[in-house]
Short mmCIF file of C-alpha atoms and ligand atoms in Angstrom, two decimals:
data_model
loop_
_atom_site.label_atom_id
_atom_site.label_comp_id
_atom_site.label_asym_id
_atom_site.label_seq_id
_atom_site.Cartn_x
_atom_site.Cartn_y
_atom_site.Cartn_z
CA UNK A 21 -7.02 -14.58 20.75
CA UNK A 22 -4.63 -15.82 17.49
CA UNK A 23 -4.69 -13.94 14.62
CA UNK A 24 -3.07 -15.10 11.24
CA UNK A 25 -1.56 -12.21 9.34
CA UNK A 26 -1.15 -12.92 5.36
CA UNK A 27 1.86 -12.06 3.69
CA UNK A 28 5.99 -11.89 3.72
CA UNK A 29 6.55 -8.09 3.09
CA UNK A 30 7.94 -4.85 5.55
CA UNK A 31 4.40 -3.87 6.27
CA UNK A 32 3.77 -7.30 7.11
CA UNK A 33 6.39 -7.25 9.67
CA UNK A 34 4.86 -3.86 11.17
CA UNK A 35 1.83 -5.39 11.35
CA UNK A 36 2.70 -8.70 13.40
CA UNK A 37 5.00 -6.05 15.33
CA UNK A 38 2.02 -4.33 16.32
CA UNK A 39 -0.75 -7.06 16.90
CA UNK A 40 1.87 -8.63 19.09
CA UNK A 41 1.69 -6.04 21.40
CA UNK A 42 -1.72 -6.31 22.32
CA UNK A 43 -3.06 -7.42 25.82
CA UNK A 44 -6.42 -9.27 23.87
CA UNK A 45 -3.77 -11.03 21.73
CA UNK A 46 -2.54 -14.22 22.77
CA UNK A 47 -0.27 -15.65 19.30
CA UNK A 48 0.60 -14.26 15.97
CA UNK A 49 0.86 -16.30 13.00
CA UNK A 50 2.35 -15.01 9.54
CA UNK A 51 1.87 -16.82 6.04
CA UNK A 52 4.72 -17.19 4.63
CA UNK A 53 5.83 -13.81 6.96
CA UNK A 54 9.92 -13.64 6.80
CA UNK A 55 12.58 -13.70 9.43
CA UNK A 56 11.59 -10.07 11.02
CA UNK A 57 7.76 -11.94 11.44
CA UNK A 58 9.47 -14.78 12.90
CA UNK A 59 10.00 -12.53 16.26
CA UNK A 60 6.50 -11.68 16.97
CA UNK A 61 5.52 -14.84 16.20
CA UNK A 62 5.69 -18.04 14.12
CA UNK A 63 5.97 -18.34 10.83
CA UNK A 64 3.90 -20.27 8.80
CA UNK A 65 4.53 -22.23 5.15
CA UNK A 66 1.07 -21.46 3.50
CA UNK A 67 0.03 -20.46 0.13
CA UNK A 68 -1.66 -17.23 0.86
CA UNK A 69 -3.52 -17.98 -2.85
CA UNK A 70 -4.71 -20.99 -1.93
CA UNK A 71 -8.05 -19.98 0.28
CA UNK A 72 -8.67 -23.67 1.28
CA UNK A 73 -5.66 -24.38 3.20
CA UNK A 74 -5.24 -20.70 4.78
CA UNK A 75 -8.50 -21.15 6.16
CA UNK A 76 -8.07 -24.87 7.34
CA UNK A 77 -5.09 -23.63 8.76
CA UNK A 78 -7.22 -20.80 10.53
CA UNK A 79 -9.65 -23.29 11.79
CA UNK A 80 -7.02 -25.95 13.41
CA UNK A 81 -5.33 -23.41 15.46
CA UNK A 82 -8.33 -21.37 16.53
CA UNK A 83 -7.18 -18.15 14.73
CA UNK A 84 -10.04 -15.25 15.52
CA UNK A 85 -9.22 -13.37 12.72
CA UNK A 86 -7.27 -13.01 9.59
CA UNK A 87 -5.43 -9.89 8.33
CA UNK A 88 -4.80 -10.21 4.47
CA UNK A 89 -1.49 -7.64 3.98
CA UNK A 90 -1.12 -7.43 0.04
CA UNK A 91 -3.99 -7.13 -2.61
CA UNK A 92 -3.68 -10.50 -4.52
CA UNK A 93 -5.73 -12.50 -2.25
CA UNK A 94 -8.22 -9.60 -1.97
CA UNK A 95 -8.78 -9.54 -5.58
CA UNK A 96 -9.31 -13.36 -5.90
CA UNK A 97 -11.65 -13.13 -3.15
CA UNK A 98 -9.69 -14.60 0.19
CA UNK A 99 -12.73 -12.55 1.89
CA UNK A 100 -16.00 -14.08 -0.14
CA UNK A 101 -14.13 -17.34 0.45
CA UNK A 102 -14.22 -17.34 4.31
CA UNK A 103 -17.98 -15.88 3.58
CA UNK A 104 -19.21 -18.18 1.25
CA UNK A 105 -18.00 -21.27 3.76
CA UNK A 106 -20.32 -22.30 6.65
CA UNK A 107 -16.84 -23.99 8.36
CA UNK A 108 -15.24 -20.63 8.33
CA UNK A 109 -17.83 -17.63 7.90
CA UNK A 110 -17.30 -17.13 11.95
CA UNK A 111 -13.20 -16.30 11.08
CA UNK A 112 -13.75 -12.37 10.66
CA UNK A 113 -11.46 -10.98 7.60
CA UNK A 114 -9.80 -7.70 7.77
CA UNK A 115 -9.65 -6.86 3.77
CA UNK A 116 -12.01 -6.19 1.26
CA UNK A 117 -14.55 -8.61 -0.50
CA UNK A 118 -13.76 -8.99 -4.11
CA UNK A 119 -16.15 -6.27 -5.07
CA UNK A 120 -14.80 -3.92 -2.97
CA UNK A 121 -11.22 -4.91 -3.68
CA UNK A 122 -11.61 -4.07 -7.26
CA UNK A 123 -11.01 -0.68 -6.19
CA UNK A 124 -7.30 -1.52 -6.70
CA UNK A 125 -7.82 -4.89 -9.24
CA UNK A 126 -9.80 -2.83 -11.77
CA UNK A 127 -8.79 0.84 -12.55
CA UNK A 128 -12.06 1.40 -14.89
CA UNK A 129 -13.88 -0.06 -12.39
CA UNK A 130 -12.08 2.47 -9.76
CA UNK A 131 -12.38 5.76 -11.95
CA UNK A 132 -16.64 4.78 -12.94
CA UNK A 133 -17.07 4.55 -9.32
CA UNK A 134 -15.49 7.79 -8.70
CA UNK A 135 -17.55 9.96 -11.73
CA UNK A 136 -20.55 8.26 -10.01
CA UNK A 137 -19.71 9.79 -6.92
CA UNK A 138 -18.42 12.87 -7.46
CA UNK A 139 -14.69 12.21 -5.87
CA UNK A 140 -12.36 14.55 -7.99
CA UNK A 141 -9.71 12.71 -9.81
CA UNK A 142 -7.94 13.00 -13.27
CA UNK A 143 -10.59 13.00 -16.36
CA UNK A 144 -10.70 9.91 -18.28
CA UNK A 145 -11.51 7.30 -20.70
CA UNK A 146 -11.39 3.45 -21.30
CA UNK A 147 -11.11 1.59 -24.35
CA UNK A 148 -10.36 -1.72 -25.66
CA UNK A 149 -8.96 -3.49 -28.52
CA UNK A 150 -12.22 -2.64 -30.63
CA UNK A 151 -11.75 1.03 -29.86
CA UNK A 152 -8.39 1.31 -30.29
CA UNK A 153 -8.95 4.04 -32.97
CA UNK A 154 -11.50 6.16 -30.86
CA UNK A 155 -8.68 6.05 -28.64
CA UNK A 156 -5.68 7.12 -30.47
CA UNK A 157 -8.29 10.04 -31.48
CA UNK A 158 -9.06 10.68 -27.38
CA UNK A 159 -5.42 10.67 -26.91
CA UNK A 160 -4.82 13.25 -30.01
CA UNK A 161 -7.28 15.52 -28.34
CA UNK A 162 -5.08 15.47 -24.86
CA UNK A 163 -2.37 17.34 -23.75
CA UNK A 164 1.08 15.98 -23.16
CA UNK A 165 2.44 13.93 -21.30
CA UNK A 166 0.14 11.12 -22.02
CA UNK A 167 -1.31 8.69 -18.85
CA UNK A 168 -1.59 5.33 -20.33
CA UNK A 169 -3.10 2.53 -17.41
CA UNK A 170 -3.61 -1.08 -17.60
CA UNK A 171 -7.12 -1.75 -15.96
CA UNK A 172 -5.87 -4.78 -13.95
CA UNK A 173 -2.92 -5.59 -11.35
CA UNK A 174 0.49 -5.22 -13.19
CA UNK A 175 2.55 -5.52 -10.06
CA UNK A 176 2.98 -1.70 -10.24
CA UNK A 177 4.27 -1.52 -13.79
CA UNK A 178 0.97 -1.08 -15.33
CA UNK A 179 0.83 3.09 -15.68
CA UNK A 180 3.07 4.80 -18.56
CA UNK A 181 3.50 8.14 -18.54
CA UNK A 182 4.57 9.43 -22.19
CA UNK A 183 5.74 12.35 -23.51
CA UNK A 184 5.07 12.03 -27.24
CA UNK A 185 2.26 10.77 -28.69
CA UNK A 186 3.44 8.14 -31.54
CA UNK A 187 4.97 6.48 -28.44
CA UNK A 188 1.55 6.44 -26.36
CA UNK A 189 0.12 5.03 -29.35
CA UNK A 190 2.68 2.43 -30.51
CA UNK A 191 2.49 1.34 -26.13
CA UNK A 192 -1.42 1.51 -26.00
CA UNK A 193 -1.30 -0.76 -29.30
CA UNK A 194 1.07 -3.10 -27.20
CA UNK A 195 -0.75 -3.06 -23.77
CA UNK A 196 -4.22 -4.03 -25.93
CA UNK A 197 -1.66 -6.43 -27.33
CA UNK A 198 -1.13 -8.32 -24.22
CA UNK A 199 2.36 -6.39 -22.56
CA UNK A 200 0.84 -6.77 -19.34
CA UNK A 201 -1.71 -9.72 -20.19
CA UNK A 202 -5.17 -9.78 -19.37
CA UNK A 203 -4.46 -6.75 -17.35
CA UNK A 204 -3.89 -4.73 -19.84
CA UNK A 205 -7.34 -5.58 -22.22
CA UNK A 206 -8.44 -2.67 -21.12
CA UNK A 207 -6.52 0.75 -20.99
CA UNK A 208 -7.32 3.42 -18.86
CA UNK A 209 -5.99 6.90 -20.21
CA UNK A 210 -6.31 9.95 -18.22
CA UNK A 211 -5.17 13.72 -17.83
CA UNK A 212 -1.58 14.21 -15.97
CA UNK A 213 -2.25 15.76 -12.97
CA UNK A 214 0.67 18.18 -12.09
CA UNK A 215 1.43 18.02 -7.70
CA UNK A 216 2.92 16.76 -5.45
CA UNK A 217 1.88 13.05 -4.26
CA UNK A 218 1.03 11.68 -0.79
CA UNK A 219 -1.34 8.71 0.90
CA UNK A 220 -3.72 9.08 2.77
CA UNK A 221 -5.23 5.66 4.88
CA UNK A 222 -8.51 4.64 6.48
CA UNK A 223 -9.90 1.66 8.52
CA UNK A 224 -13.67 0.96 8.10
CA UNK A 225 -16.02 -1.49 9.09
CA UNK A 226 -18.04 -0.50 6.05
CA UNK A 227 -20.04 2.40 8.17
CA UNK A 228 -17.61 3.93 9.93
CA UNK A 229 -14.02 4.83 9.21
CA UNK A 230 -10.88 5.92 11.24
CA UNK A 231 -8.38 8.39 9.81
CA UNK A 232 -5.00 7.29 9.96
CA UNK A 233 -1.91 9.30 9.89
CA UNK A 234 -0.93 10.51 6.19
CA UNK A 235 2.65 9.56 4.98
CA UNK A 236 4.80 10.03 1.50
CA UNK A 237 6.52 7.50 -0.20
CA UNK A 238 9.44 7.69 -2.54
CA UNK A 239 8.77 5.62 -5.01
CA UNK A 240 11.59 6.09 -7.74
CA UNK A 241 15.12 4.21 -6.88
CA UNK A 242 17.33 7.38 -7.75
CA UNK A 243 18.38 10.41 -5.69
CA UNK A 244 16.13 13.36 -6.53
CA UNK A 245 13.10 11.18 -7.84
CA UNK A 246 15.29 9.86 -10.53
CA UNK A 247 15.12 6.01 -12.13
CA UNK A 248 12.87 3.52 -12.13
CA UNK A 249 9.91 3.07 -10.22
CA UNK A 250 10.21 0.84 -7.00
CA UNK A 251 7.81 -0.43 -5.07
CA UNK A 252 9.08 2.51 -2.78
CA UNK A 253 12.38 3.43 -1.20
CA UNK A 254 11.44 5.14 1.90
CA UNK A 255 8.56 6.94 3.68
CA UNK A 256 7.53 9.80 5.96
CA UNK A 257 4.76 10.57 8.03
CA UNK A 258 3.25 13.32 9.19
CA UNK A 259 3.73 15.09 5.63
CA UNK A 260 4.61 18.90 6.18
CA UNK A 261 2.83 20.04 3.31
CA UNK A 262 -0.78 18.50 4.00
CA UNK A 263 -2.03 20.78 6.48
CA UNK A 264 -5.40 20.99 8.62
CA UNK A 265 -7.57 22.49 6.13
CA UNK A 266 -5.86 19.78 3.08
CA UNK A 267 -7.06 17.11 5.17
CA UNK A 268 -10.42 18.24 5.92
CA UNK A 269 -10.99 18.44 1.83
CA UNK A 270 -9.40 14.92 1.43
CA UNK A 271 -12.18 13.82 3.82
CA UNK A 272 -14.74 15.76 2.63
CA UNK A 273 -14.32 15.24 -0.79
CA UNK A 274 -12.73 12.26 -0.97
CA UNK A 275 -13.09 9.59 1.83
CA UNK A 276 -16.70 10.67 3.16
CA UNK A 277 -17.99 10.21 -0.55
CA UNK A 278 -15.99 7.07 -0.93
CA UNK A 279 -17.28 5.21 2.32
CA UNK A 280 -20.78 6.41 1.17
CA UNK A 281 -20.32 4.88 -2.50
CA UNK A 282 -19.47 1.72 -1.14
CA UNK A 283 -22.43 1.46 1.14
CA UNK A 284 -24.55 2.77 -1.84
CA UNK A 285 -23.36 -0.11 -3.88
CA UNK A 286 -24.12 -2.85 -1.58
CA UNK A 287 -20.16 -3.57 -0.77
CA UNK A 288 -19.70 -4.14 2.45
CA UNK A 289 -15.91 -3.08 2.93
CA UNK A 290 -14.22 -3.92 6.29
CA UNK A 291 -10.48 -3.55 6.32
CA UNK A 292 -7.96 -0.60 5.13
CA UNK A 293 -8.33 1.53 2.15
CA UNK A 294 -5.48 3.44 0.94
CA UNK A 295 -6.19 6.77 -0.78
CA UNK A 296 -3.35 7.47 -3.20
CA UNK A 297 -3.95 11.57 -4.02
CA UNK A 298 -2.31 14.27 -5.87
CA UNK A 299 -1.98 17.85 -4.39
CA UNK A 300 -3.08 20.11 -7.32
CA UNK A 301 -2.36 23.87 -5.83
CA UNK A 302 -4.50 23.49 -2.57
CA UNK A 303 -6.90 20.66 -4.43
CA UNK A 304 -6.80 16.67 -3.34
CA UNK A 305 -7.11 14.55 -6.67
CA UNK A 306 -7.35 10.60 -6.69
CA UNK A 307 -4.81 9.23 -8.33
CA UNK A 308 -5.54 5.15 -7.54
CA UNK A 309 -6.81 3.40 -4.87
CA UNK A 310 -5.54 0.24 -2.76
CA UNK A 311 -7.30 -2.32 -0.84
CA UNK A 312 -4.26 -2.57 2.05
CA UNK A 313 -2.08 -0.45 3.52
CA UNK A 314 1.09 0.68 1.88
CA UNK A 315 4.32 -0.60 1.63
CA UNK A 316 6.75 1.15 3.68
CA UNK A 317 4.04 3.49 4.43
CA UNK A 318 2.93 1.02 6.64
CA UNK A 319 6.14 1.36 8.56
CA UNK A 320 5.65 4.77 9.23
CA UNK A 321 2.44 4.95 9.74
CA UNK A 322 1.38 2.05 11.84
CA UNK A 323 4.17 3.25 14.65
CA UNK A 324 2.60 6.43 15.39
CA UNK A 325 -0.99 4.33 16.22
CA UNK A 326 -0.84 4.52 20.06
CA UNK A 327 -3.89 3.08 20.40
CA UNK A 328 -4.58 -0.89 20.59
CA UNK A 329 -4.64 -1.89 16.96
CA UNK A 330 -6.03 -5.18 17.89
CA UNK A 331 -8.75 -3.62 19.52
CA UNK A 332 -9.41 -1.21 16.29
CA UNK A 333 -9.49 -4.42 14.26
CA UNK A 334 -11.96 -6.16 16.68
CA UNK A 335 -14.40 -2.92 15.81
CA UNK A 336 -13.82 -3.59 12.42
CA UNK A 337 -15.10 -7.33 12.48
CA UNK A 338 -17.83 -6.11 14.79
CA UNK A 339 -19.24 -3.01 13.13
CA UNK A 340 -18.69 -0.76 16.29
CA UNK A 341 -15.28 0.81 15.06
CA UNK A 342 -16.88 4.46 16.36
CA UNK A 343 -16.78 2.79 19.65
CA UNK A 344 -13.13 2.35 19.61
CA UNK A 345 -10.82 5.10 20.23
CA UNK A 346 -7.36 5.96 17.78
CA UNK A 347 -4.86 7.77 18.96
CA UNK A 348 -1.77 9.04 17.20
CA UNK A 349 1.57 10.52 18.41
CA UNK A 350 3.04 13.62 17.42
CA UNK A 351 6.11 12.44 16.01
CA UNK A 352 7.58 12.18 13.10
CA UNK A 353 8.49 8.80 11.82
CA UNK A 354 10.32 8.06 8.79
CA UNK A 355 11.82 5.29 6.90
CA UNK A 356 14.89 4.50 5.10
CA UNK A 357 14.69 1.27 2.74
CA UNK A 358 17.94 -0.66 2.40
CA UNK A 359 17.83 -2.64 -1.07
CA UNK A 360 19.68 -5.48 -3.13
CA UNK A 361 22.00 -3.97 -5.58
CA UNK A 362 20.34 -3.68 -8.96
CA UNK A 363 16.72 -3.58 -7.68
CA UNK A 364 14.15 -3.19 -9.32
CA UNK A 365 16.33 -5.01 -11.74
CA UNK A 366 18.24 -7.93 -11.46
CA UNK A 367 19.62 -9.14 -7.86
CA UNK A 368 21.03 -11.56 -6.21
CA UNK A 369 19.56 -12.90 -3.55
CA UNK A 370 20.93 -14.75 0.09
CA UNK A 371 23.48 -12.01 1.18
CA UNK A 372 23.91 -12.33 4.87
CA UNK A 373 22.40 -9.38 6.62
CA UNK A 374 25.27 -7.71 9.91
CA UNK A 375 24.94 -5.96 12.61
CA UNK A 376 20.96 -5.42 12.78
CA UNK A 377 21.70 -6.06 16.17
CA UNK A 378 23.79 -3.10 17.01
CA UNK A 379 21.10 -1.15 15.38
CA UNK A 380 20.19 1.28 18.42
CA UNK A 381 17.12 3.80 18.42
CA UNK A 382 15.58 2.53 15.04
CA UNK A 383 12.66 -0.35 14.34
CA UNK A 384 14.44 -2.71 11.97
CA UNK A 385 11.48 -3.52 9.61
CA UNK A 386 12.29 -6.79 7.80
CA UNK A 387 10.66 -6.93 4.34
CA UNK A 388 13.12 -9.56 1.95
CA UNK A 389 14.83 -11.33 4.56
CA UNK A 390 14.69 -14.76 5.74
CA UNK A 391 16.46 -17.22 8.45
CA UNK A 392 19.09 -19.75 7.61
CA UNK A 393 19.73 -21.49 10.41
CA UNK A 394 21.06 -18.67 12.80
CA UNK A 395 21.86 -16.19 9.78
CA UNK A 396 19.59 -13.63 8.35
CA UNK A 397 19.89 -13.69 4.69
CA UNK A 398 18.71 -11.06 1.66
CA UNK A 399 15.97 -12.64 0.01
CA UNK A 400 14.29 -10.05 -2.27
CA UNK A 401 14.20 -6.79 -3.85
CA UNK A 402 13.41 -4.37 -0.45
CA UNK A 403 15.35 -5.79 1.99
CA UNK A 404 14.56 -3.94 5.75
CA UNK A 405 12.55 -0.64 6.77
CA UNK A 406 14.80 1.52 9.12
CA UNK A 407 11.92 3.66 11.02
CA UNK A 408 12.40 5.64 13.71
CA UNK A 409 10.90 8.15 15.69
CA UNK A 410 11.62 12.26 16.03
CA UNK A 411 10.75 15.57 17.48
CA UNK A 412 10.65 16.23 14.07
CA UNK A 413 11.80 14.78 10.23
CA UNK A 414 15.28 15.65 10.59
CA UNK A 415 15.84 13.87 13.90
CA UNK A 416 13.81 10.75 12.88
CA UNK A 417 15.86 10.93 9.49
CA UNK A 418 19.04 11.25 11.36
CA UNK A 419 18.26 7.85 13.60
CA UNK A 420 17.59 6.35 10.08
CA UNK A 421 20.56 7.38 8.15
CA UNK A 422 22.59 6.08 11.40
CA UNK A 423 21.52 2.54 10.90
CA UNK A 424 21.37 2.21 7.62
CA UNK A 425 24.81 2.66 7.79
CA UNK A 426 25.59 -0.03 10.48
CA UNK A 427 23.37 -2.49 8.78
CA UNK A 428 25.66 -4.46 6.22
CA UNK A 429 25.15 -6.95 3.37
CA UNK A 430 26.47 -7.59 0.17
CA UNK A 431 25.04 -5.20 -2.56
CA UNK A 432 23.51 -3.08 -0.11
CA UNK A 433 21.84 0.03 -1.54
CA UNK A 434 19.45 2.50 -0.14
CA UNK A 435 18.39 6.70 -0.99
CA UNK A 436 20.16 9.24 0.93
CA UNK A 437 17.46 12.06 0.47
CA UNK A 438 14.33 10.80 1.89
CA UNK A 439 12.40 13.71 2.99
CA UNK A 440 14.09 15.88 0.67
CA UNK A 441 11.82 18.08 -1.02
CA UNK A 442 9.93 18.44 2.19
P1 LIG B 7 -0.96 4.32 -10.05
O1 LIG B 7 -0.54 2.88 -10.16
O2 LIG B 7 -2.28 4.64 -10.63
O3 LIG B 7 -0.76 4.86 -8.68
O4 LIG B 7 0.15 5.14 -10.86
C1 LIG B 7 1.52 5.03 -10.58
C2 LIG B 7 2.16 6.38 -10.50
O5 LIG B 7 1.99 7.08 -11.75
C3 LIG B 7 1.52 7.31 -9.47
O6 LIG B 7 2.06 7.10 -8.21
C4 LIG B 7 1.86 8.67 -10.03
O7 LIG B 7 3.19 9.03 -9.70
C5 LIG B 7 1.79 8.45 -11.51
N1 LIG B 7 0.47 8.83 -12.04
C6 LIG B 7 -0.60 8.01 -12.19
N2 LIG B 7 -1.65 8.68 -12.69
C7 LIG B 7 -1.24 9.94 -12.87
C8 LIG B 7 -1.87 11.12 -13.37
N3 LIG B 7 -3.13 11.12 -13.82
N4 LIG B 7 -1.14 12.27 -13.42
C9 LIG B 7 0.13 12.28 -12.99
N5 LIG B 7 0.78 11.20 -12.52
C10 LIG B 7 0.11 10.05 -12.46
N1 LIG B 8 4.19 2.24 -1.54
C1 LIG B 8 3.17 2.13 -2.51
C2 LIG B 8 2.25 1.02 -2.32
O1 LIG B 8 2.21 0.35 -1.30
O2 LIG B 8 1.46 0.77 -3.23
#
């Protein structure tokens, strides 16, 4: 079979890396995919926001199914498209319909669903421009720091977290204000949770659900969780800290509940769900949801799947994903993230990438990269995932740190303490 896999990022790569390795499949496309995608399969030039010709495209080169990577085209509703078509309702989607996908595009949406449910996460309320003064009031009553979230998708800039409270006000004033557009019309503020952070993933076909391997992320650009916020600068999975009886309450109280909301409320959700938690003392909180897999999580995650993945997302367009059977390594895989100098700031862009070639005992991840002619050249922010596999952390990390110090370009720029605090 073809499958066409949506989007141009690392875990995006790891996907088509993955798919391309099945027996059942026969080509991988990626839209617009980058030069990493480009070796499992072929690139293609398509507006992944414009449903029409992605599924046109799908149709005139017999594509059996299409796995949407980021949450954009989830939110607008790439999967009620395909649905809502006779021409293309036989193309199975592996993502979220809208509803479900607001999960991630709507946090007030995310945090009602939770109360309903009973899935612990931070308390909270929402208000608007019209409440603005019930709300400076709801953030008077609330211990510092202050949690301050845009309801909508801010490309991971919408949450401020703010230590004194004639700043959360003056920022809440600005968000309502339009700081973050019509995302931010309605502000989510919550308690701080105090933990330590980790993801946990699923697969469903909207009855039944596979657990993936949990990973951390490091989201913050600086050494010791210092800077700004990235969109994450390396990744580890399995995470030390979240033991047996950790995971059994994350699925207990967290996933098992979720699944059975969704059913409850009529949304049929077939694809991944990403569980974003905080560890408070022994206690899994929700801290957001996402409608994909993460990004580099993905790249750690996804390589310790020893199972067919294919076959996994077959029993997710099926319904019969407890037939299939998931199987995860042992080992430890971790990431290292090389970046453009400057990101998430300013960059520059087209640096040609050296030596990924020479590169030995690592999967070189490509996330901002793209050909020109027989160069590989820098083209965003994250640049390439270094994963590789280990006995354990340190001699995954070691394979890592290796590479990322063979791998040259201009500006290059990556975290020398992933894993650190673990
Ligand atoms: P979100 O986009 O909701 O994941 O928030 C971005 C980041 O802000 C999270 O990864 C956490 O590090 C932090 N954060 C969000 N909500 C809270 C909270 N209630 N308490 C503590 N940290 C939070
Ligand atoms: N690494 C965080 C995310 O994918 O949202």
């Amino acid at each position: 079979m073809n499958v066409l896999i949506l989007g141009s990022g690392g875990r995006e790569h790891t996907l088509s890396w993955m798919i391309a390795r099945s027996k059942k499949v026969n080509k991988v496309f990626i839209a617009p995919g980058n030069a990493g995608t480009a070796i499992e399969g072929q690139n293609v030039n398509l507006d992944i926001n414009n449903f029409e010709s992605v599924a046109e495209f799908a149709l005139a080169n017999d594509i059996a199914m299409v796995v949407v990577g980021p949450e954009a085209p989830l939110v607008a509703g790439i999967h009620d498209f395909f649905l809502g078509n006779e021409k293309y309702r036989q193309i199975p989607v592996v993502g979220p319909v809208k509803e479900g996908a607001m999960l991630e595009g709507s946090k007030d949406f995310a945090k009602e669903f939770m109360d309903k449910y009973g899935i612990p996460t931070a308390a909270y309320r929402s208000f608007n421009r019209d409440t603005y003064d019930s709300a400076c009031e709801f953030l008077r009553g609330m211990k510092r720091p202050y949690v301050l979230k845009a309801d909508g998708l801010a490309a991971g800039k919408g949450v401020l977290i703010l230590d004194d409270y004639d700043e959360a006000v003056q920022e809440l004033d600005k968000m309502l204000s339009g700081k973050f557009g019509d995302a931010g019309k309605i502000v989510v503020i919550e308690e701080f949770l105090k933990g330590i952070e980790l993801s946990v993933f699923i697969l469903t076909d909207g009855n039944n659900y596979k657990l993936f391997p949990e990973a951390k992320d490091y989201k913050k650009v600086g050494e010791k969780d210092t800077g700004l916020n990235t969109g994450g600068m390396g990744a580890v999975s399995p995470v030390p800290f979240a033991d047996k009886k950790f995971l059994k309450r994350v699925e207990d109280r967290i996933i098992k509940p979720t699944v059975t909301g969704l059913k409850n409320e009529g949304i049929e959700y077939k694809g991944f769900l990403y569980f974003g938690l905080m560890k408070v003392d022994d206690d899994p909180f929700v801290v957001e949801y996402n409608v994909r897999m993460g990004d580099p999580e993905a790249e750690v995650v996804i390589p310790r799947i020893k199972s067919d993945l294919m076959d996994l997302l077959i029993g997710v367009a099926g319904g019969n994903l407890d037939e299939k059977k998931l199987e995860i390594t042992n080992d430890t895989v971790t990431t290292v993230m090389l970046v453009s100098g400057g990101y998430p700031g300013d960059y520059e862009k087209g640096k040609e990438i050296f030596n990924i070639e020479d590169a030995s005992g690592s999967i070189i991840f490509q996330a901002g990269t793209r050909n020109v002619g027989d160069r590989i050249v820098t083209s965003g922010g994250r640049v390439l995932a270094i994963s590789s596999y280990g006995h354990d952390m340190n001699e995954a990390l070691k394979k890592s740190y290796a590479n990322a110090e063979i791998i040259e370009f201009e500006g290059k720029y990556f975290r020398r303490d992933i894993g650190f605090d673990l």
